[in-house]
Each structure stands twice: as C-alpha cells, then as structure tokens.
Short mmCIF file of C-alpha atoms in Angstrom, two decimals:
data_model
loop_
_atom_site.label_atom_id
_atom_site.label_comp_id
_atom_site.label_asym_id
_atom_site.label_seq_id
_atom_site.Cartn_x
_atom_site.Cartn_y
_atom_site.Cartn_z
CA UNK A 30 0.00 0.00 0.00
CA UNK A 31 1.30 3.58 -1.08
CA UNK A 32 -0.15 6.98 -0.65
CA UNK A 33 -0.21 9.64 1.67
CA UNK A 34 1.39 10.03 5.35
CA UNK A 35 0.84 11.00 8.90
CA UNK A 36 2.79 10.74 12.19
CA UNK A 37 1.48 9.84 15.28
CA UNK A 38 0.40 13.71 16.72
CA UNK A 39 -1.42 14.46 13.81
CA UNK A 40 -3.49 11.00 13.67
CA UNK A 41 -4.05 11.73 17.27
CA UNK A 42 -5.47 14.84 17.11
CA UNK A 43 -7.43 13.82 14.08
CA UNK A 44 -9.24 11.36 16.10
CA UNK A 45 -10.29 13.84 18.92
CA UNK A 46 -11.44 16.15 16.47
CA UNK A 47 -13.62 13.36 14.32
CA UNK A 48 -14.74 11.77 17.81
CA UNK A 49 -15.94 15.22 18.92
CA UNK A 50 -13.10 15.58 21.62
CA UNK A 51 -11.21 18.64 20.57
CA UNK A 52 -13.22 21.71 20.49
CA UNK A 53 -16.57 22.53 18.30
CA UNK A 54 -14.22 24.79 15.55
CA UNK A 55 -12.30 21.41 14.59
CA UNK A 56 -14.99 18.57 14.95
CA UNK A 57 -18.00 20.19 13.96
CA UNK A 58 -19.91 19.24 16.47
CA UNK A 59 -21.46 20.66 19.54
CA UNK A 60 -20.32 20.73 23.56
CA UNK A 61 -23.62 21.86 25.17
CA UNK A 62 -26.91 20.85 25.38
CA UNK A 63 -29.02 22.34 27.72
CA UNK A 64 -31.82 19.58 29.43
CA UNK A 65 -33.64 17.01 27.30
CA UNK A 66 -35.98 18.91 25.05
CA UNK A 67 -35.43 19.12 21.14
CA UNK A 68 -32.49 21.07 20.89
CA UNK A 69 -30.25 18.62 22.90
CA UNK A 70 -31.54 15.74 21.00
CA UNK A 71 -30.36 17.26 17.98
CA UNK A 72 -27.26 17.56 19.76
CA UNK A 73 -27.03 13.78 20.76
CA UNK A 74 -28.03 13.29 17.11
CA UNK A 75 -24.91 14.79 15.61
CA UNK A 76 -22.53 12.79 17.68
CA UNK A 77 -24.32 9.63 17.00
CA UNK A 78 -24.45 10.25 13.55
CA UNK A 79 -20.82 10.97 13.54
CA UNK A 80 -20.04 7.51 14.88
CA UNK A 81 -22.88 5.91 13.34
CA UNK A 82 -23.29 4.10 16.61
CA UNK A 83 -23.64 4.22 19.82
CA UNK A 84 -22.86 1.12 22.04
CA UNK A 85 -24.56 -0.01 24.69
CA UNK A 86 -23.90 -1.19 27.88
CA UNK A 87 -25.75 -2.62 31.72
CA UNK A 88 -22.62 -1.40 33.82
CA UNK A 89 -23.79 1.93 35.97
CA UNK A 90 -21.49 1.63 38.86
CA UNK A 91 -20.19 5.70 37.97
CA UNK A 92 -23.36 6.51 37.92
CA UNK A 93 -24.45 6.43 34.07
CA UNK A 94 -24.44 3.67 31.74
CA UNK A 95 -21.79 3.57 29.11
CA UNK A 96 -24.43 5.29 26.23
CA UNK A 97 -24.85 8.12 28.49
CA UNK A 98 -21.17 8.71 29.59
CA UNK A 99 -20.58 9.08 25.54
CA UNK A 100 -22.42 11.66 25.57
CA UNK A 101 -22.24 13.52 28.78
CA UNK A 102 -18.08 13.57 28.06
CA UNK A 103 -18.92 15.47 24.99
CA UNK A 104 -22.20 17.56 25.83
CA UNK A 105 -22.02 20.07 28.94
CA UNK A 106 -25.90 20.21 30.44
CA UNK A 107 -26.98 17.43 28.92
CA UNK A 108 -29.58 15.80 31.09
CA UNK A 109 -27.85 12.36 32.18
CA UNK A 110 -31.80 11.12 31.94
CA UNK A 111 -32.35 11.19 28.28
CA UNK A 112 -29.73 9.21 27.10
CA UNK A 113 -31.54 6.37 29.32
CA UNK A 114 -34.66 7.03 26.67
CA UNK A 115 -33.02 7.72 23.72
CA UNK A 116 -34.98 5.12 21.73
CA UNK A 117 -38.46 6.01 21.46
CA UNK A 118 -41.39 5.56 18.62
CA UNK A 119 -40.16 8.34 15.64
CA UNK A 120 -36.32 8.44 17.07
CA UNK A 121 -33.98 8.69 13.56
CA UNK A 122 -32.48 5.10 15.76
CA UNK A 123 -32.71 2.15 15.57
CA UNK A 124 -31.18 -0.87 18.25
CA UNK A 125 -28.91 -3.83 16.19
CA UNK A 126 -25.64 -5.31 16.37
CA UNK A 127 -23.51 -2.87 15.35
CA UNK A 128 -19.88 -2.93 17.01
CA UNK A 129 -21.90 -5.09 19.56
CA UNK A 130 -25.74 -3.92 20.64
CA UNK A 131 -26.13 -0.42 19.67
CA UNK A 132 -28.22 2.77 18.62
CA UNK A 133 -28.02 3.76 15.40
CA UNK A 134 -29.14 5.64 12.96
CA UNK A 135 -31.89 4.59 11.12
CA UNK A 136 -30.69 5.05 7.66
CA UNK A 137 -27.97 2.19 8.07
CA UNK A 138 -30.95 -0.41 8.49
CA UNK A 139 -30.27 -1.51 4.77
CA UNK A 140 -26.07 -2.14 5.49
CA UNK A 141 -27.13 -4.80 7.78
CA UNK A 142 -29.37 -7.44 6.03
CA UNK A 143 -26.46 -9.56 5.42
CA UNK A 144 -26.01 -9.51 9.44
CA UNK A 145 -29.62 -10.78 9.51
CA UNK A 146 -29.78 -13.40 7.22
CA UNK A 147 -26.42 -14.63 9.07
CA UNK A 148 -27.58 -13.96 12.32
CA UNK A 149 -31.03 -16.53 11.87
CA UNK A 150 -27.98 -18.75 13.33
CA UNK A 151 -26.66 -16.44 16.16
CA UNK A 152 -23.80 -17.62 18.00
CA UNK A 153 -25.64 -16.79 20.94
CA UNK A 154 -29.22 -18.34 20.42
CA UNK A 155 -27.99 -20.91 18.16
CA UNK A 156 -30.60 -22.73 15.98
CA UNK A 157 -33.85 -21.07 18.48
CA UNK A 158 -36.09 -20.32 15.83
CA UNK A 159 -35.54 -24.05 13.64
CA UNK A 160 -35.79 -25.90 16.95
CA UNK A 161 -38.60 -23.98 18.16
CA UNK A 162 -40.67 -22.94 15.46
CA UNK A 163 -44.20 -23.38 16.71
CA UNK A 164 -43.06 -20.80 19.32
CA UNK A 165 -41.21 -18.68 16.89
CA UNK A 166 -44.58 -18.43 15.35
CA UNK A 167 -46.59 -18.16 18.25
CA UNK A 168 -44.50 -14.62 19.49
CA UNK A 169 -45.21 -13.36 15.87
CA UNK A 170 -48.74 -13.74 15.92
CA UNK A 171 -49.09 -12.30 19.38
CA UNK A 172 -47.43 -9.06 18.78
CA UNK A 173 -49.30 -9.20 15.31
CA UNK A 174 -52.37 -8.92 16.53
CA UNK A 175 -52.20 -8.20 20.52
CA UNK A 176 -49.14 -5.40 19.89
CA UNK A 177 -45.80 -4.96 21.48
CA UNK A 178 -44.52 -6.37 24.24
CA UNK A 179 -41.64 -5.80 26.96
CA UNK A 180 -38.73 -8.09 27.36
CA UNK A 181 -40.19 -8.50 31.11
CA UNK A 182 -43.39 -9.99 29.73
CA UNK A 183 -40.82 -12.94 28.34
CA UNK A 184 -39.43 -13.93 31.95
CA UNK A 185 -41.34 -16.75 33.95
CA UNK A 186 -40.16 -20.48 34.30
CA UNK A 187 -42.87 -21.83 32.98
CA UNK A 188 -46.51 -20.68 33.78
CA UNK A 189 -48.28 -22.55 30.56
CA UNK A 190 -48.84 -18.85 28.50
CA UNK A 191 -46.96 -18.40 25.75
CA UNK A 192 -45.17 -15.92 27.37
CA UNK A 193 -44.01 -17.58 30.35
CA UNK A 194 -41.85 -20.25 28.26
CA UNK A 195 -38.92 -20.58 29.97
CA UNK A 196 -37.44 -20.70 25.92
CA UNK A 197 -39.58 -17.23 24.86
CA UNK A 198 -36.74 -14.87 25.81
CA UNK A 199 -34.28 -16.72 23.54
CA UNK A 200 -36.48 -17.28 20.48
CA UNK A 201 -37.92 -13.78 20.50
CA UNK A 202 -34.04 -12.51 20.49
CA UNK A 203 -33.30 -14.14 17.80
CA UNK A 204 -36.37 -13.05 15.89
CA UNK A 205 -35.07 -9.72 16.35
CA UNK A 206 -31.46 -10.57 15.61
CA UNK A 207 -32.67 -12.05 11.83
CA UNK A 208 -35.34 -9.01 12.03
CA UNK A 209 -38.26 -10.07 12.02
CA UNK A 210 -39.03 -8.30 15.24
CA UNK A 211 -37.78 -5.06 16.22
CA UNK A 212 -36.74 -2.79 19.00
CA UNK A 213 -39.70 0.07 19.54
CA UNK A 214 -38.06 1.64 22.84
CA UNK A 215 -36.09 1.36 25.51
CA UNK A 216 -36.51 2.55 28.88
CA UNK A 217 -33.65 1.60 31.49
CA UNK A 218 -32.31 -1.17 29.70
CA UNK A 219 -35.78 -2.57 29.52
CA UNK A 220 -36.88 -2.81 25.92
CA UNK A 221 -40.11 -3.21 23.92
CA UNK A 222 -40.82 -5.59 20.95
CA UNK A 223 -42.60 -5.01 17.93
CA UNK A 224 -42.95 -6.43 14.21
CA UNK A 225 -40.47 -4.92 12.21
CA UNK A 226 -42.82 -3.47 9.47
CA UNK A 227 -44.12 -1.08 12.66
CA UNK A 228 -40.79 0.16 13.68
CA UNK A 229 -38.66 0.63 11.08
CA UNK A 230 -40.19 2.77 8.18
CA UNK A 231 -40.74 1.56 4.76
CA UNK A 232 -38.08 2.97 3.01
CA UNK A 233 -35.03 2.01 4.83
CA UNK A 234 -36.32 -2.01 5.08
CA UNK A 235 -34.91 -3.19 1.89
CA UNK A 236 -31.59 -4.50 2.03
CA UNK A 237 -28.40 -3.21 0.11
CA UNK A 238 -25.87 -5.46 -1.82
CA UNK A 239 -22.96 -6.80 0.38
CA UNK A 240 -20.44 -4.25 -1.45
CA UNK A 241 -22.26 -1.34 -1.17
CA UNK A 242 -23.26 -2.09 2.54
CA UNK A 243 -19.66 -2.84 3.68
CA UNK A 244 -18.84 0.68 1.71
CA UNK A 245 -21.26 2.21 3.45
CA UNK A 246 -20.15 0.92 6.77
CA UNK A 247 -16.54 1.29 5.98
CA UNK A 248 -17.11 5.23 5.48
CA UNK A 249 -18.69 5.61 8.00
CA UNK A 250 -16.77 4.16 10.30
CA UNK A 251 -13.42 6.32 8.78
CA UNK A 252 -15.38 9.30 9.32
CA UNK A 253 -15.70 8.45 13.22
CA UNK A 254 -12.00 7.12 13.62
CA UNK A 255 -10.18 9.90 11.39
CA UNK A 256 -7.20 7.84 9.83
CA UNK A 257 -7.13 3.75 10.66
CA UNK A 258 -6.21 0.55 9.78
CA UNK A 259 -8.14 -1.86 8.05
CA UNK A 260 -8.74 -3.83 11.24
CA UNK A 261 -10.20 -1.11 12.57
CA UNK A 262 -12.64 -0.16 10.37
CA UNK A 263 -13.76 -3.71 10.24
CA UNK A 264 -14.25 -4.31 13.91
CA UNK A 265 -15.84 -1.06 14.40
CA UNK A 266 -18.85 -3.46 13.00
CA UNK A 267 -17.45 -6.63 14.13
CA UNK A 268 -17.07 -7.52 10.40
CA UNK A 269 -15.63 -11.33 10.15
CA UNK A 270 -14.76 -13.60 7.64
CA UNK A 271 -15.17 -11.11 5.14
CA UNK A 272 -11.46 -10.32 4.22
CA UNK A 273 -11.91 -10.30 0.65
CA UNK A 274 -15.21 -8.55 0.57
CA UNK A 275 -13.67 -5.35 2.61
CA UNK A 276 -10.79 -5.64 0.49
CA UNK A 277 -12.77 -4.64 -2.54
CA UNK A 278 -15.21 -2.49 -1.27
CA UNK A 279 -12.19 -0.62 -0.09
CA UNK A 280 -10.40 -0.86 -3.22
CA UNK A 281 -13.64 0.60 -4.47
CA UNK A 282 -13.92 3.46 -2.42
CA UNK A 283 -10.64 4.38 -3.62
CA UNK A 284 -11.53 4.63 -7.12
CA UNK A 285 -14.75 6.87 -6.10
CA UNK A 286 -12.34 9.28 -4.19
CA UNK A 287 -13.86 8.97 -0.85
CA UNK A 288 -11.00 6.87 0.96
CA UNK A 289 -6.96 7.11 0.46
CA UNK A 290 -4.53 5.04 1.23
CA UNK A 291 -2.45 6.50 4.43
CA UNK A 292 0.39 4.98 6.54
CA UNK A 293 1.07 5.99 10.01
CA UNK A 294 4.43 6.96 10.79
CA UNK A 295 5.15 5.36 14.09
CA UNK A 296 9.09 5.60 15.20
CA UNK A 297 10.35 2.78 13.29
CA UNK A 298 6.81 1.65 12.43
CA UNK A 299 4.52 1.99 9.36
CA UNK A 300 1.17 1.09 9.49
CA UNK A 301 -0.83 1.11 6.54
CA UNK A 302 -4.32 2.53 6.66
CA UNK A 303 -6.72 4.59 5.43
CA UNK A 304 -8.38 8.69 5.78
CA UNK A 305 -11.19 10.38 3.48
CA UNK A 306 -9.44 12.85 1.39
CA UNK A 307 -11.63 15.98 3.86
CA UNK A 308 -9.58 14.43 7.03
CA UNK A 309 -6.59 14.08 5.85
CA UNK A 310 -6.74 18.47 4.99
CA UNK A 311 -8.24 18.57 8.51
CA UNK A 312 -5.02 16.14 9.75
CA UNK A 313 -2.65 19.18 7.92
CA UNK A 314 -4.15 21.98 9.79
CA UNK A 315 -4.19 20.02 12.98
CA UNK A 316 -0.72 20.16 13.13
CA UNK A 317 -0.59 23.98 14.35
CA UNK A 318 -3.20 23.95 17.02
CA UNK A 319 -2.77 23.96 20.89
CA UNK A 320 -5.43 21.63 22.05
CA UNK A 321 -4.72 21.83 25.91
CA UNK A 322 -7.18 24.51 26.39
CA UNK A 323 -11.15 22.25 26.54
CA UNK A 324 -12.11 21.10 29.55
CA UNK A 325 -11.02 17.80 30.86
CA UNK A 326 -13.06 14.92 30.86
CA UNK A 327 -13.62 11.35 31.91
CA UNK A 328 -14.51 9.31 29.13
CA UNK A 329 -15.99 5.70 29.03
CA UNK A 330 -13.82 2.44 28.95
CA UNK A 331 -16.22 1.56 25.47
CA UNK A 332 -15.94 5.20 24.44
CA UNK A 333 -15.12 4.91 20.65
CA UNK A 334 -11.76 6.65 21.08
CA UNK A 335 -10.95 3.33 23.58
CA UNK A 336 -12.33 -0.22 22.66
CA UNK A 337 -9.40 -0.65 19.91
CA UNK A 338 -6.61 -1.21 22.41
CA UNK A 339 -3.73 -1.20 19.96
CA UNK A 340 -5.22 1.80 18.00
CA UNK A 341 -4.99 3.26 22.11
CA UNK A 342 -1.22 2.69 22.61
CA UNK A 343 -0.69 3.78 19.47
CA UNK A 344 -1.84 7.08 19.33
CA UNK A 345 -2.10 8.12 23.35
CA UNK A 346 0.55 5.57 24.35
CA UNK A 347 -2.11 4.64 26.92
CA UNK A 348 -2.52 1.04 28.20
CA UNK A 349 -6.47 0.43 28.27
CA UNK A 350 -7.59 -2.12 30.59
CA UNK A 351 -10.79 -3.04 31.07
CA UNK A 352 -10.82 -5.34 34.44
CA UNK A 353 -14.34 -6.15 34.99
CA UNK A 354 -14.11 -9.85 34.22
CA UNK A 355 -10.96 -10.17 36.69
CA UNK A 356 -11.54 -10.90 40.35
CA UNK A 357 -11.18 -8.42 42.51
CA UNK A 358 -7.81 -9.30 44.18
CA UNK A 359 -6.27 -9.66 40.30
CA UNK A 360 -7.26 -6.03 39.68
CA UNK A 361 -4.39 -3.53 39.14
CA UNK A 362 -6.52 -0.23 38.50
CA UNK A 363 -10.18 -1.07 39.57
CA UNK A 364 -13.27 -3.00 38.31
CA UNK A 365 -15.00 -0.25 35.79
CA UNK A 366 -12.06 2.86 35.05
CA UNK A 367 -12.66 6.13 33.43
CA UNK A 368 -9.37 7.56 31.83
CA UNK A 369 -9.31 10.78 31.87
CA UNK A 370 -8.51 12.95 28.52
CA UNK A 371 -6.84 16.32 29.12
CA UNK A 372 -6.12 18.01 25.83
CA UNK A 373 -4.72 15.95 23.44
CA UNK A 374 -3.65 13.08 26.18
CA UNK A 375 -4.69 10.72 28.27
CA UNK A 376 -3.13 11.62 31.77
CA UNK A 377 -4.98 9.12 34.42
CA UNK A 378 -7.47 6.65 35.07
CA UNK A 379 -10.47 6.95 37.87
CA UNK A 380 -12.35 3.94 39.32
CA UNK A 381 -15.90 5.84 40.64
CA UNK A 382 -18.81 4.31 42.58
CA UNK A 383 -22.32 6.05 42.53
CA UNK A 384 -24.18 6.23 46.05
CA UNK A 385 -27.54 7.43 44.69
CA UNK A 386 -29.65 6.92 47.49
CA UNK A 387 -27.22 9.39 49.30
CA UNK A 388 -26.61 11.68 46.51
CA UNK A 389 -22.62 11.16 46.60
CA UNK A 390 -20.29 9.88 44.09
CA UNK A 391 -17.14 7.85 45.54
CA UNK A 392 -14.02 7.81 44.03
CA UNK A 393 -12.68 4.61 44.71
CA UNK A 394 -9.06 5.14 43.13
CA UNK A 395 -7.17 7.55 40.79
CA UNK A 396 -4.31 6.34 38.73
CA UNK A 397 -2.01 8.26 36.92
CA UNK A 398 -0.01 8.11 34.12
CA UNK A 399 1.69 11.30 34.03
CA UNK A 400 2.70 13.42 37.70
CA UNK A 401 2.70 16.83 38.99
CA UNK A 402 -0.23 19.74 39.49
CA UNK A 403 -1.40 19.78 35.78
CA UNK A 404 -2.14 15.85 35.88
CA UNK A 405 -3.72 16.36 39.06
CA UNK A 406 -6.14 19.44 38.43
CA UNK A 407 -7.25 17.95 35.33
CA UNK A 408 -8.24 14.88 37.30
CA UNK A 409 -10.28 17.08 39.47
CA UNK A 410 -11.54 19.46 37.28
CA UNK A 411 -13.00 16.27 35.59
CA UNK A 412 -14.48 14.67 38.14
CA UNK A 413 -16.31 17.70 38.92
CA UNK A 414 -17.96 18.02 35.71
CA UNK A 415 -18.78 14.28 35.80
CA UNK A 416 -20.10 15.06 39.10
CA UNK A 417 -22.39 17.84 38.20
CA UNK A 418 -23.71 16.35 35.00
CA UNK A 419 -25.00 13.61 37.48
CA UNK A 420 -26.79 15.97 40.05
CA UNK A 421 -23.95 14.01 42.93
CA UNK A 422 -21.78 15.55 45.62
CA UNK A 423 -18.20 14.45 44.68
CA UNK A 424 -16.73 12.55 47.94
CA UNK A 425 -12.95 10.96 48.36
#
C-alpha cells in the first residue's frame, strides 16, 4: 500500500477532532446541550451520527451507563436522563448489532441485512427459531395482533402462556437478531418488541448489496475514527470472515475518491491505513493547534476513542484495561475505570462508585499516568464536571 502520510500527533489529534473531543471549531460538532428537550436531542443526534453508533452497555457503577457517559463527556448540560430514553417511537435510531448492541441511525438499516440473514444462526441463540418454530410463530402472531410487548413480559419459568416459556426470551431474540421483530423503545435497559414493518419505516427495510453495505459501513466508520487501519474499520462493525469482501469495497472506495490510502508513521513503524481525502486536509491543519485549552473529561472504557486497544497505545501511548471480568484481588486499576482525557492526552485513570440513594459519588481510586499539578487538576476538574452532570456531591 502507497499513498499519503501522517505521524502519530497528527493521527491523534485527528481522532479527537472526528470523535468530537477537541473543540466545536475542529470537529463540527457541539459541547452543550441544555436539558432534554429538542435542541439537545439534535445535539445527541450529531454525535451519534458521527459515529454511526452508539454502544450499549448494563454497567452503571459511575453513575451512568456507558451510552450516556458518551455523551455527557462530549455535551455540557446534557440531562444524564435522556440518554436512558433515547430510543423512542419516531427516534432517527434504531437498536442492532452494530460494534456489539447499539443505537443507530436509522438510515444504516439496509447495510445490515447480510447480518440478519447470518444472524437466523446467532452464535448466541444458536438454531432457536428451527428448533422452536411453533413458538417462533406463536410470538409473531401475538405481537401481530395483541401489539408490542416488553422483554419482562418474556421472563417466567414456565406458567403454561406463551409468554411464560422458559425458551420465549431466547427465540424472541433471535427473531429480532434475523429481524423479524424489532426494538420500539427502551426505557432503562428494559426494551419493547414489535414487528419490524411497525418500527422501522418503509423505506429504509430493503436490504443493500454486500459491497455497497460494507462501503457504506466502511465510510462511516473512517469518518468516526479519522485515519485507521483496516482492522479497525472492520471491527468497528465486528465484520468477520469477510477479508476479501472489505478488500474490494475498499479498493472501491478508492476509485470513487472517498478513501486514500495513508500509513502511520510510528518511530520505526509503518502502518498502513486509510483517511477520506476531507480528514486528511483537517489532519494538515491540525498540526498547528494547541489543544490543551477544553475542559477535561472522563470518558468511558467503550468510548469509541478506547475499545481498539492497539489503535490506544498507538496514538495516546495509553494502556487500556478493562478489568471487569478479573476478580477483585487480580485487579491492578479497579473494576469499571474512566481515563481521563486532558487536551490531546490521556493523563490518568479513575475507578468511581455512585451512592444514589445518598446523593454522593465515591471515588474509589485515581491512577495516573503522568505526575505533577497539571495531571492532578485535570483529574479534578474532571471529576467535577462528571459530578455535576449527574446531580452528585463528589466525595474521596
């Protein structure tokens, strides 16, 4: 692969700016929204649209679920309450398998029929709807003609309704995973079924061509990251076993002029990758900003700056961990860490616990990675804005 070149500073900086991280003048898109009315949806709409996703995740222990800390890193006065109902009848979202179970918007429905023809066999629910087709049929016909129904209605060890099948949970997920239900809201984690054909509007349900739905995916996913590897586009969509499909929708992109080949200059490394022609200008001027003036802020461990650990050390030289799998004695930084991004770099790590009953927010443990006052007042002045966009009285 030939083409164009960046180092390390500029890629980083690129990605703050495409991930919404650096200031409004070089990413386009908006740090405040006031509440939860209109105007800050629009808001929340930009930087999902940006992404194209927004994962989602049970974990509240800091005192908002992943989804929400997305967006409250990146939107000062956003009510921490609306990302909780983001997805509602009419929301431009809708809730798939995306880089895993995620918002997003509703005009990549198409991109993912070939995720829903593979997914009639999910690795998770197996072969549900062949071995249980009489149910499979049964939830269909229910929500056809009694409407839509909670995941809660599904739970019950076996009452003799069709609903209390200890098996209903499993076979209605997987009705939704090949589409032929879908997601109408969520409320706290607690989502509603319907048919498809009454959640997602007419014109997005057809499906595109493999090629042009890994193109489609492929851009978007560059326009979130900035510059990145192949790898990375791919798993920003969990794309498998389809090396030589992404090879030429890539290849294809380049001939349309909307992707360009683009190594990293790492030290003694090159890394081949790829940039839309737009980023790569926006890399240039990059170069001569000072970006240690925004606020700091505490950003999720699934923020999409984070999941790609390599892409992490790369660019931040930043080791992300993610330790809540370990037990607790084989935990070196704490069981659900925010690093915390001051300027262009990523200077600590904070393990938080939410007392909401009491109104306080704990800070279990602060880690850093760099030392002296600056390290330390950004750690602060972050936790106090994380603090405040919660309604909590900061304690430890």
């Amino acid at each position: 692969m030939s083409g164009e070149a960046l180092d390390v500073r500029r890629a980083r900086r690129l990605a703050l700016a495409r991930a919404g991280l650096l200031g409004r003048r070089w990413s386009g898109l908006p740090e405040r929204a006031r509440g939860r009315g209109s105007t800050a949806r629009e808001a929340v709409h930009q930087i999902v649209d940006r992404f194209g996703y927004l994962q989602l995740d049970t974990v509240s222990v800091a005192g908002a679920r992943s989804h929400a800390l997305v967006l409250l890193s990146r939107l000062r006065g956003l009510d921490a309450d609306l990302p909780e109902k983001l997805l509602q009848p009419g929301c431009p979202y809708f809730e798939y398998w995306g880089h895993e179970a995620s918002w997003m918007p509703l005009e990549l429905y198409p991109a993912f029929g070939f995720r829903r023809r593979a997914y009639r066999h999910h690795r998770w629910f197996g072969r549900a709807l062949d071995e249980q087709p009489a149910l499979a049929d049964e939830i269909l016909r229910r929500t056809r003609d009694e409407g839509p129904f909670r995941s809660a209605d599904l739970e019950g060890s076996g009452s003799g309704s069709w609903w209390g099948w200890k098996d209903s949970k499993r076979v209605a997920a997987a009705l939704w995973s090949c589409g032929e239900l879908a997601i109408r809201a969520r409320d706290r984690f607690q989502r509603t079924f319907d048919l498809t054909e009454r959640v997602i509007p007419e014109q997005q349900r057809g499906d595109l061509p493999l090629e042009e739905a890994l193109c489609e995916l492929l851009l978007r996913a560059a326009s979130g990251h900035g510059w990145a590897t192949t790898g990375t586009l791919a798993a920003t969509w969990r794309l498998v076993n389809l090396r030589p499909e992404i090879a030429r929708a890539l290849q294809r992109l380049v001939e349309e002029g909307r992707l360009i080949a683009c190594r990293l200059d790492a030290g003694e490394r090159r890394i081949d990758g790829w940039i839309r022609p737009e980023d790569l200008e926006l890399a240039d001027a990059l170069r001569r900003i000072r970006p240690a003036g925004r606020e700091p802020v505490l950003l999720s461990p699934f923020d999409p700056v984070l999941w790609d650990r390599e892409r992490v050390r790369l660019l931040f030289g930043f080791d992300q961990v993610l330790e809540i799998f370990k037990p607790a004695e084989q935990r070196v930084h704490g069981y659900f860490c925010l690093p915390v991004l001051a300027g262009e770099r990523l200077v600590a790590r904070v393990d938080l616990k939410a007392h909401r009953p009491e109104g306080r927010l704990e800070v279990l443990a602060a880690h850093y990675e760099e030392r002296g006052a600056a390290a330390r007042d950004a750690v602060a002045s972050a936790l106090r804005r994380h603090a405040e966009s919660l309604d909590l009285r900061l304690d430890g």
